Short mmCIF file of C-alpha atoms and ligand atoms in Angstrom, two decimals:
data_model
loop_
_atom_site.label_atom_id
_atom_site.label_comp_id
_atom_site.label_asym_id
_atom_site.label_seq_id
_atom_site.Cartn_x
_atom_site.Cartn_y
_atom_site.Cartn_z
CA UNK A 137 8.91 -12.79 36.03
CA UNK A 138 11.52 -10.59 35.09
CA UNK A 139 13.27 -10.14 38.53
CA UNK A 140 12.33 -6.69 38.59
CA UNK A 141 13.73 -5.92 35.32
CA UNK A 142 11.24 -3.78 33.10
CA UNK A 143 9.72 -4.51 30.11
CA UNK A 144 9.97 -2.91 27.19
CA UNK A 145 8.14 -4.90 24.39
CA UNK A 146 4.85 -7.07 25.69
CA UNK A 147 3.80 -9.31 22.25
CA UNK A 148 -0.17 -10.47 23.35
CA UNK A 149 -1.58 -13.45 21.53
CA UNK A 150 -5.49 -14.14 21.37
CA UNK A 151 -5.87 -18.05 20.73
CA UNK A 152 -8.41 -19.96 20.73
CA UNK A 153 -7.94 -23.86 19.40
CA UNK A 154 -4.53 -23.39 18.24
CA UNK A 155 -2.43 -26.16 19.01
CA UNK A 156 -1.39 -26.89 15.78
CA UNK A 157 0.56 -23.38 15.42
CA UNK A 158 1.71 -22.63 19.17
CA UNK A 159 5.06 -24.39 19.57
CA UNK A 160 6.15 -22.79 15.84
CA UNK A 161 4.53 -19.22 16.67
CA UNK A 162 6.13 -19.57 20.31
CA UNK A 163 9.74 -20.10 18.22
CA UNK A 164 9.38 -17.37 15.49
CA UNK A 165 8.04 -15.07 18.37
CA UNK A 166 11.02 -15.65 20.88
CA UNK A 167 13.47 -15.35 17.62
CA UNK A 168 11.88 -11.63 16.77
CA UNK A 169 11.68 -10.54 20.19
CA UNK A 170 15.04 -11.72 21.05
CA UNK A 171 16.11 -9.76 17.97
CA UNK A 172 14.94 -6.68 18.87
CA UNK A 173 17.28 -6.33 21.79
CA UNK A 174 14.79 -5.25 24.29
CA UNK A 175 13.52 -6.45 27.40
CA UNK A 176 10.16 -8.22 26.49
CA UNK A 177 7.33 -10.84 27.73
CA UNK A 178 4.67 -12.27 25.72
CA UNK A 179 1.48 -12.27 26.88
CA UNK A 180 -0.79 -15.98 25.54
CA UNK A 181 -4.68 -15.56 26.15
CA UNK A 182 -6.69 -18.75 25.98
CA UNK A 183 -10.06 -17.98 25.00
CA UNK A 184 -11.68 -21.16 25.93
CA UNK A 185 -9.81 -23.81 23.68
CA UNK A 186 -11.30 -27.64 23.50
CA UNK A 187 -8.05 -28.70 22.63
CA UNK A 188 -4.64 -28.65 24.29
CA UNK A 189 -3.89 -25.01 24.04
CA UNK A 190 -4.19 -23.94 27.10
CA UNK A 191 -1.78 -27.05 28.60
CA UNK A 192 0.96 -26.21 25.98
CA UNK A 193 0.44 -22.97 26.60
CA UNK A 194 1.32 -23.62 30.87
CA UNK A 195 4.31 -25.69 29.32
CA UNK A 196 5.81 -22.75 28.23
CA UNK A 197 4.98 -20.38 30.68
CA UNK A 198 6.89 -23.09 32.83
CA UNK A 199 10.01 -23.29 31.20
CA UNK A 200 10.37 -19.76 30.49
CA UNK A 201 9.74 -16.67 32.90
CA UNK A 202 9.30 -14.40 29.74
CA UNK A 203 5.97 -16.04 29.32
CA UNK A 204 2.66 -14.97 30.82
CA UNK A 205 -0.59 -17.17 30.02
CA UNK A 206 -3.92 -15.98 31.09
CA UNK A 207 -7.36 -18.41 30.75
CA UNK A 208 -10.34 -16.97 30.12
CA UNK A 209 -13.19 -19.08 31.65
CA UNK A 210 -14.85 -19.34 28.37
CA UNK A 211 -14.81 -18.83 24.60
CA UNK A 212 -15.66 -14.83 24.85
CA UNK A 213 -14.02 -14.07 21.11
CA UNK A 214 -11.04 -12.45 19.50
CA UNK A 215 -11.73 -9.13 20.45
CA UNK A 216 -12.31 -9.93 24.34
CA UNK A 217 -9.56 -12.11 24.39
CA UNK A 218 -7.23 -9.45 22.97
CA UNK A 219 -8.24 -7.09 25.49
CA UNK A 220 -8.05 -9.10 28.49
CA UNK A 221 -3.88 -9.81 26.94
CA UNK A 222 -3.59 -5.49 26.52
CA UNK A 223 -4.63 -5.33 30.14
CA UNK A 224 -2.32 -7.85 31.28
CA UNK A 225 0.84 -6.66 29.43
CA UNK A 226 3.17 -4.32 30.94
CA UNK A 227 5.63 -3.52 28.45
CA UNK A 228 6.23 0.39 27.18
CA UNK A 229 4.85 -0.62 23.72
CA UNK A 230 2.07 -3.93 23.01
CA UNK A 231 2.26 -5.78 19.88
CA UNK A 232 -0.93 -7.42 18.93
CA UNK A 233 -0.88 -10.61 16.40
CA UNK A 234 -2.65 -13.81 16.17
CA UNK A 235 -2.01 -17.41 17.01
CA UNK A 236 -2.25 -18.59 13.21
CA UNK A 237 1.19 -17.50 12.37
CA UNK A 238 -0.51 -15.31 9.54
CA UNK A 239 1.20 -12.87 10.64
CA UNK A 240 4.59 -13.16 10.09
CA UNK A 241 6.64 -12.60 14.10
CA UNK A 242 9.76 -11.13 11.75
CA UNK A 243 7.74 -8.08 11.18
CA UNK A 244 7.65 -6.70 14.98
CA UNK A 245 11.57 -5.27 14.55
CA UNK A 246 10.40 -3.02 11.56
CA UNK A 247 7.00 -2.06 13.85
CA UNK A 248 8.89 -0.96 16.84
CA UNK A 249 11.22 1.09 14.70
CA UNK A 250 8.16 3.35 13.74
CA UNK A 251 7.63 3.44 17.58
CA UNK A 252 11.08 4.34 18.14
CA UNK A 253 10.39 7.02 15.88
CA UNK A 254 7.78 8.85 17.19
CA UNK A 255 4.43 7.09 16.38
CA UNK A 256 1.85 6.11 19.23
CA UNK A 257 0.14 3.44 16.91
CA UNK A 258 2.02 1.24 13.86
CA UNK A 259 -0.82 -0.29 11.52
CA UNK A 260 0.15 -3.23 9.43
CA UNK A 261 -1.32 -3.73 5.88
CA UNK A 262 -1.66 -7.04 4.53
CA UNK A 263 0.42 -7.88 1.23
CA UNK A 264 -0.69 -10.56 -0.86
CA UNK A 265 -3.92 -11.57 1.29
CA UNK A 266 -3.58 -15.25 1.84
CA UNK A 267 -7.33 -15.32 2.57
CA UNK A 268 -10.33 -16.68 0.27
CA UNK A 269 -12.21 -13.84 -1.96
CA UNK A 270 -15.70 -14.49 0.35
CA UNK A 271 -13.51 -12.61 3.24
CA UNK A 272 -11.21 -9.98 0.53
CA UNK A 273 -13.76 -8.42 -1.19
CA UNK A 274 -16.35 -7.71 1.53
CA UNK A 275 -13.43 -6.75 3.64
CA UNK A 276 -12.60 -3.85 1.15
CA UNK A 277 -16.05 -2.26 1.56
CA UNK A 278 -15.87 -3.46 5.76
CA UNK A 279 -12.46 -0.95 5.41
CA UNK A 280 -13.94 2.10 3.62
CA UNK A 281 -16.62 2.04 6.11
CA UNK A 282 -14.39 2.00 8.90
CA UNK A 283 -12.08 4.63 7.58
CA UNK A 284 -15.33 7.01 7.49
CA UNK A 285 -16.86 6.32 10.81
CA UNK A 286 -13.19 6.47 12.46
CA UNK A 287 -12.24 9.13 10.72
CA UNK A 288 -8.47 7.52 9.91
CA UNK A 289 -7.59 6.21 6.86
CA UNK A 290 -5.92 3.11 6.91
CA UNK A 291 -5.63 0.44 3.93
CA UNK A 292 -6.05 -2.81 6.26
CA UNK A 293 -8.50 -2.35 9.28
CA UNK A 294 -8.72 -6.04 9.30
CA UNK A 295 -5.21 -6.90 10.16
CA UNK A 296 -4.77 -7.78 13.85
CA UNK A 297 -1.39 -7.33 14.03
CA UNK A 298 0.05 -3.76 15.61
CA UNK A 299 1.79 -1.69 17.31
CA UNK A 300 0.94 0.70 20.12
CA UNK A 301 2.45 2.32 22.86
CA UNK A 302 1.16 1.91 26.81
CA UNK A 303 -0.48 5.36 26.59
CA UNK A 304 -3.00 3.98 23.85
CA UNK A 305 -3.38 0.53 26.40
CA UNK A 306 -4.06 2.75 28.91
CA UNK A 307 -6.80 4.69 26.65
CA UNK A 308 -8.10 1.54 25.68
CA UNK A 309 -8.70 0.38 29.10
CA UNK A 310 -10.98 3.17 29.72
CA UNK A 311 -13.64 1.29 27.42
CA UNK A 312 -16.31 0.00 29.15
CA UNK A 313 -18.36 -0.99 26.06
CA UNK A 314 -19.23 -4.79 25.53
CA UNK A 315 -19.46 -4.91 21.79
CA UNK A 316 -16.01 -3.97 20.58
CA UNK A 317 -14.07 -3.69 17.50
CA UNK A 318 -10.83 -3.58 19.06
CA UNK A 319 -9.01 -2.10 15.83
CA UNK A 320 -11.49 0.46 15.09
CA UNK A 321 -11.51 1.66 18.66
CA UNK A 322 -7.35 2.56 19.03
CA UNK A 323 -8.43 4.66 16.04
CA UNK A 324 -10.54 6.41 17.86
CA UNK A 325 -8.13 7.54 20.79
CA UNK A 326 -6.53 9.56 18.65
CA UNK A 327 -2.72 9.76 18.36
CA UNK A 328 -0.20 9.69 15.83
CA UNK A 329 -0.33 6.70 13.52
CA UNK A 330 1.35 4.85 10.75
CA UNK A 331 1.00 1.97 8.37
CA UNK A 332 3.38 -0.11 7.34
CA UNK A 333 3.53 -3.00 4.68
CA UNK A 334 3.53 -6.66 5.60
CA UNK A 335 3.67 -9.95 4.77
CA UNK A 336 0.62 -12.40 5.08
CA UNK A 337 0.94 -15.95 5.15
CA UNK A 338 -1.50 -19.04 4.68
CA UNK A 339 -3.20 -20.22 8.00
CA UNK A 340 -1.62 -23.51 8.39
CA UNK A 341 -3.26 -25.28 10.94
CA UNK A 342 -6.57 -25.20 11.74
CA UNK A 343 -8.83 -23.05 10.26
CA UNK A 344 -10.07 -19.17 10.54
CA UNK A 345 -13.34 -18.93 13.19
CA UNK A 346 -14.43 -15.88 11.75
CA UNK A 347 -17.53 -17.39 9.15
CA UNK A 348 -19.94 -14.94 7.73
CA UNK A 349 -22.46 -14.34 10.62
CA UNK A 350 -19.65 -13.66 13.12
CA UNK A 351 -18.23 -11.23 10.25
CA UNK A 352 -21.23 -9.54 9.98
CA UNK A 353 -21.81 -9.29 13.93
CA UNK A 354 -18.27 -7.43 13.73
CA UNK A 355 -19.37 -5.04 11.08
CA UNK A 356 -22.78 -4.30 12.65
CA UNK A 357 -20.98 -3.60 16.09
CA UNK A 358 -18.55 -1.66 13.91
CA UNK A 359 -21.19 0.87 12.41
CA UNK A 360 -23.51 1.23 15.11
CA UNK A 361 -20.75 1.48 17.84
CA UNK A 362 -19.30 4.30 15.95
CA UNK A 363 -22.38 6.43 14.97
CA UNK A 364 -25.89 6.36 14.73
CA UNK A 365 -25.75 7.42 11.29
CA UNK A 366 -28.61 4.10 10.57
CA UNK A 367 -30.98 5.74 12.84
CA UNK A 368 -30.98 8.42 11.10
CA UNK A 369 -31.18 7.16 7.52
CA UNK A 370 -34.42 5.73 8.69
CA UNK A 371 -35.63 9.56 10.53
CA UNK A 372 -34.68 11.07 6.68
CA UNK A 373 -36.39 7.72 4.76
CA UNK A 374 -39.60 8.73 6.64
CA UNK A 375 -39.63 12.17 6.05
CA UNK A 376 -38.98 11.73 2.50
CA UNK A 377 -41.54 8.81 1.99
CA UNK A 378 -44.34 10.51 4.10
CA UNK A 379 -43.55 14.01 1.86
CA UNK A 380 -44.13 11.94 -1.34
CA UNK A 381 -47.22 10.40 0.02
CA UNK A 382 -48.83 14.15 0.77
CA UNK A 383 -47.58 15.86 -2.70
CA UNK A 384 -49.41 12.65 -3.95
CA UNK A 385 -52.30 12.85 -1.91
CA UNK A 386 -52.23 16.80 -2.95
CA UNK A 387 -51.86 16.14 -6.12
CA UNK A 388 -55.01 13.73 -6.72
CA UNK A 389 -57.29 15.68 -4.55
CA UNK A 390 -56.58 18.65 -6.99
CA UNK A 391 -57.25 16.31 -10.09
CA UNK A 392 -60.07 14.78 -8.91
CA UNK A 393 -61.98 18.30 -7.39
CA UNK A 394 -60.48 20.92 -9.72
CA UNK A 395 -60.16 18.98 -12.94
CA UNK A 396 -62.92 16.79 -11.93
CA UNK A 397 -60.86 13.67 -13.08
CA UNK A 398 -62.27 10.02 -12.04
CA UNK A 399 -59.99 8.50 -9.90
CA UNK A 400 -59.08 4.46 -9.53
CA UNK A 401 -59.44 3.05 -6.08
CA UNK A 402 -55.64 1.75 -6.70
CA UNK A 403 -54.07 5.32 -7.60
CA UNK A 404 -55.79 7.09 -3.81
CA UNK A 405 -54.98 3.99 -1.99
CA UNK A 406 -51.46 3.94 -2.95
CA UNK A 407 -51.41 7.38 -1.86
CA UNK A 408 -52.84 6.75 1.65
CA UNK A 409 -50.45 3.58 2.21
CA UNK A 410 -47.24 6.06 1.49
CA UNK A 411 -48.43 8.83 3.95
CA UNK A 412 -49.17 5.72 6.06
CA UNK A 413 -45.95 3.98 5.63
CA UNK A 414 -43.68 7.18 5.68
CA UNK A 415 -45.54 8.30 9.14
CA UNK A 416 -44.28 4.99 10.45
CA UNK A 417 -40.95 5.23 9.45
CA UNK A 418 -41.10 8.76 10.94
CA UNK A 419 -41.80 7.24 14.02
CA UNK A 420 -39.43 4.55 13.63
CA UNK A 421 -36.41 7.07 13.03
CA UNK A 422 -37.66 9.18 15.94
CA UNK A 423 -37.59 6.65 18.63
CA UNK A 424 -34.74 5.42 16.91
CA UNK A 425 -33.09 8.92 17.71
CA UNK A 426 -33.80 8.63 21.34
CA UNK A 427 -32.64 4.99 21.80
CA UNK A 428 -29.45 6.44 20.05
CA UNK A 429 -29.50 8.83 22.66
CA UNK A 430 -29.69 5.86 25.23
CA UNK A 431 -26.82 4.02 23.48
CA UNK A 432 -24.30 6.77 23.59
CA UNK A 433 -25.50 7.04 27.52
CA UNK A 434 -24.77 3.40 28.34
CA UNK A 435 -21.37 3.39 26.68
CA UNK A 436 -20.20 5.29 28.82
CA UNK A 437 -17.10 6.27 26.79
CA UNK A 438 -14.59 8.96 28.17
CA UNK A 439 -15.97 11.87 26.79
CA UNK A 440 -12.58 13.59 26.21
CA UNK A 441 -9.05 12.39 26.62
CA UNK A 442 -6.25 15.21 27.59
CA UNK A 443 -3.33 14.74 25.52
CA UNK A 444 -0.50 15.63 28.54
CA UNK A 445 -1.25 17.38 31.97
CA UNK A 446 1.77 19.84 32.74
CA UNK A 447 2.67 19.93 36.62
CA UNK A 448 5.82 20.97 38.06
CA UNK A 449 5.13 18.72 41.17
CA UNK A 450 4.33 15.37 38.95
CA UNK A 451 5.46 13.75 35.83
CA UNK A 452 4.10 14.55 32.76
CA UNK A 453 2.34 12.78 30.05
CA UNK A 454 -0.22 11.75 32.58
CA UNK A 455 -3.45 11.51 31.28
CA UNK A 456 -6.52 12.97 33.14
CA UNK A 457 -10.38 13.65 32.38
N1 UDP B 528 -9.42 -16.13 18.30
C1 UDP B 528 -9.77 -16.04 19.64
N2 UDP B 528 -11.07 -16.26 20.00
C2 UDP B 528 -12.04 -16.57 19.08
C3 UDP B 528 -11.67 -16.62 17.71
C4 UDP B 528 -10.36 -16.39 17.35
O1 UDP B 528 -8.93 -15.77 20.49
O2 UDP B 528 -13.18 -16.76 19.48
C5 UDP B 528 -8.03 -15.90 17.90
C6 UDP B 528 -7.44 -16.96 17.00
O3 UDP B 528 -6.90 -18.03 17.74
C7 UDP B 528 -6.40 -16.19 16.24
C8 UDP B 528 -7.01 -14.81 16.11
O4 UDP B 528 -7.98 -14.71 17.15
O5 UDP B 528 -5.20 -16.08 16.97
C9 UDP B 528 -7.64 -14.55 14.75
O6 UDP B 528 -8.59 -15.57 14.46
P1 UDP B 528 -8.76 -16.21 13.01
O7 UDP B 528 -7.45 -16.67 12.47
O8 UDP B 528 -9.83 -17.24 13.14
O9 UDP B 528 -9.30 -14.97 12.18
P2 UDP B 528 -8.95 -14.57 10.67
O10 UDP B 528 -7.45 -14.60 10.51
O11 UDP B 528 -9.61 -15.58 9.82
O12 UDP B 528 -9.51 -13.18 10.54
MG1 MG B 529 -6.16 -16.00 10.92
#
């Protein structure tokens, strides 16, 4: 590749089926990167494309040494294919964007100026969504969920296209977790971050692969990689259900002894079902809590990332644990 020369800028591209868009993305791409001055590569992941992808995408590793293309043996998904392209880039700072040419390649000049000023992670928010209202809406409620279980506030967790620096890469790549949300998870190494406003355009060629089951998968891997807040709810449902089924219970024994009231067979057994039903939720949210337990376990995540280690024999901004 670059006879020794570093890189500075490594753009990674996810694609899977997109050999409508690849010679124009490769174009705008090489015209941004060019623009920014800086030594760069760009990094094409084919995850497992029937069409002729992956041979267009060998073409232009070919012809030009700035190219890297890596196969995956299979269609393993966006998210996957993303992070096998952060692991293979070198450069000081990774752009992420997709194949589609949705995101607009111009845009990486004004992200790596936010890098140049100080930021570990530049965010891009989506102006004028060029997507239909099936995928807007729900994606507004997908965000504010995100933004709570993350704990940073962004407008547009579900644009793929950023900015980060090698340290987060490096973070990232201490993930072991199969079930990722690659965006919500550079959240969640911390770090300075910004947003910045960008243009979307329409998907020209071909069409998205995200359809509402695989959108959901994302969202439920969201939420219950990032807390195990639904276990819960269903601990506190049972408490509260079984509670209102002894009050009740309470409640009509009293009437029926004290006051000497005649009860219907409908009222008591209505009664029994909710102590019933709310002592199996209890049990629910209890195992629940230990299979939570479990989850966190086989994660494995770091369990705490130091900022800098100081050392007047090494470099700093090391990271250890
Ligand atoms: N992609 C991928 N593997 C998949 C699905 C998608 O690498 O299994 C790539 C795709 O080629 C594109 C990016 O991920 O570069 C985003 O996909 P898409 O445009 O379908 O998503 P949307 O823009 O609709 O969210
Ligand atoms: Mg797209």
């Amino acid at each position: 590749m670059q006879s020794g020369q570093e890189v500075f800028v490594s753009a990674v591209v996810p694609m899977f089926n997109e050999e409508g868009s690849l010679p124009e993305l490769y174009r705008e791409l090489k015209a941004a990167l060019e623009a920014t001055g800086k030594p760069y590569e760009m990094v094409f992941v084919d995850d497992g494309s029937t069409d002729s992808t992956a041979e267009l995408a060998l073409n232009l590793c070919e012809k030009d040494d700035r190219v890297t293309f890596v196969k995956l043996s299979r269609n393993f998904g966006h998210h996957s294919a993303s992070t096998c392209g952060m692991d293979h880039a070198r450069g000081e700072v990774v752009v992420l964007l997709d194949a589609d040419l949705q995101n607009d390649p111009a845009d990486i000049p004004r992200l790596l100026e936010k890098i140049d000023a100080g930021y570990d992670v530049v965010r891009c928010w989506r102006q004028g969504r060029k997507d239909p209202v099936w995928r807007t809406i729900p994606s507004k409620f997908v965000n504010w969920l995100t933004c709570r279980a993350t704990g940073v506030k962004l407008h547009d967790y579900g644009c793929s296209m950023l900015a980060m620096r090698r340290r987060v890469v490096e973070r990232m790549s201490r993930f072991t977790e199969r079930n990722r949300h690659v965006s919500g998870l550079i959240s969640w190494t911390g770090g300075k971050v910004c947003e910045i406003k960008v243009r979307h355009r329409e998907r020209r060629h071909g069409k998205s692969r995200y359809n509402f089951a695989s959108l959901l998968r994302l969202t439920v891997n969201l939420m219950t990689g990032f807390s195990t807040l639904p276990l819960q709810i269903v601990g506190v449902l049972g408490i509260l259900t079984s509670l209102l089924g002894f009050v009740g219970a309470i409640y009509l024994v009293i009437k029926r002894y004290v006051y000497g009231v005649d009860l219907s067979g409908v009222v008591v057994a209505t009664a029994v079902i909710f102590v019933f039903v709310g002592i199996n939720f209890l049990a629910l949210g209890i195992m629940g809590e230990y299979i939570g337990r479990i989850f966190t376990e086989v994660q494995a995540r770091p369990y705490y990332i130091v900022e800098s280690v100081f050392s007047r024999k090494r470099a700093t901004g090391e990271e250890q644990q």
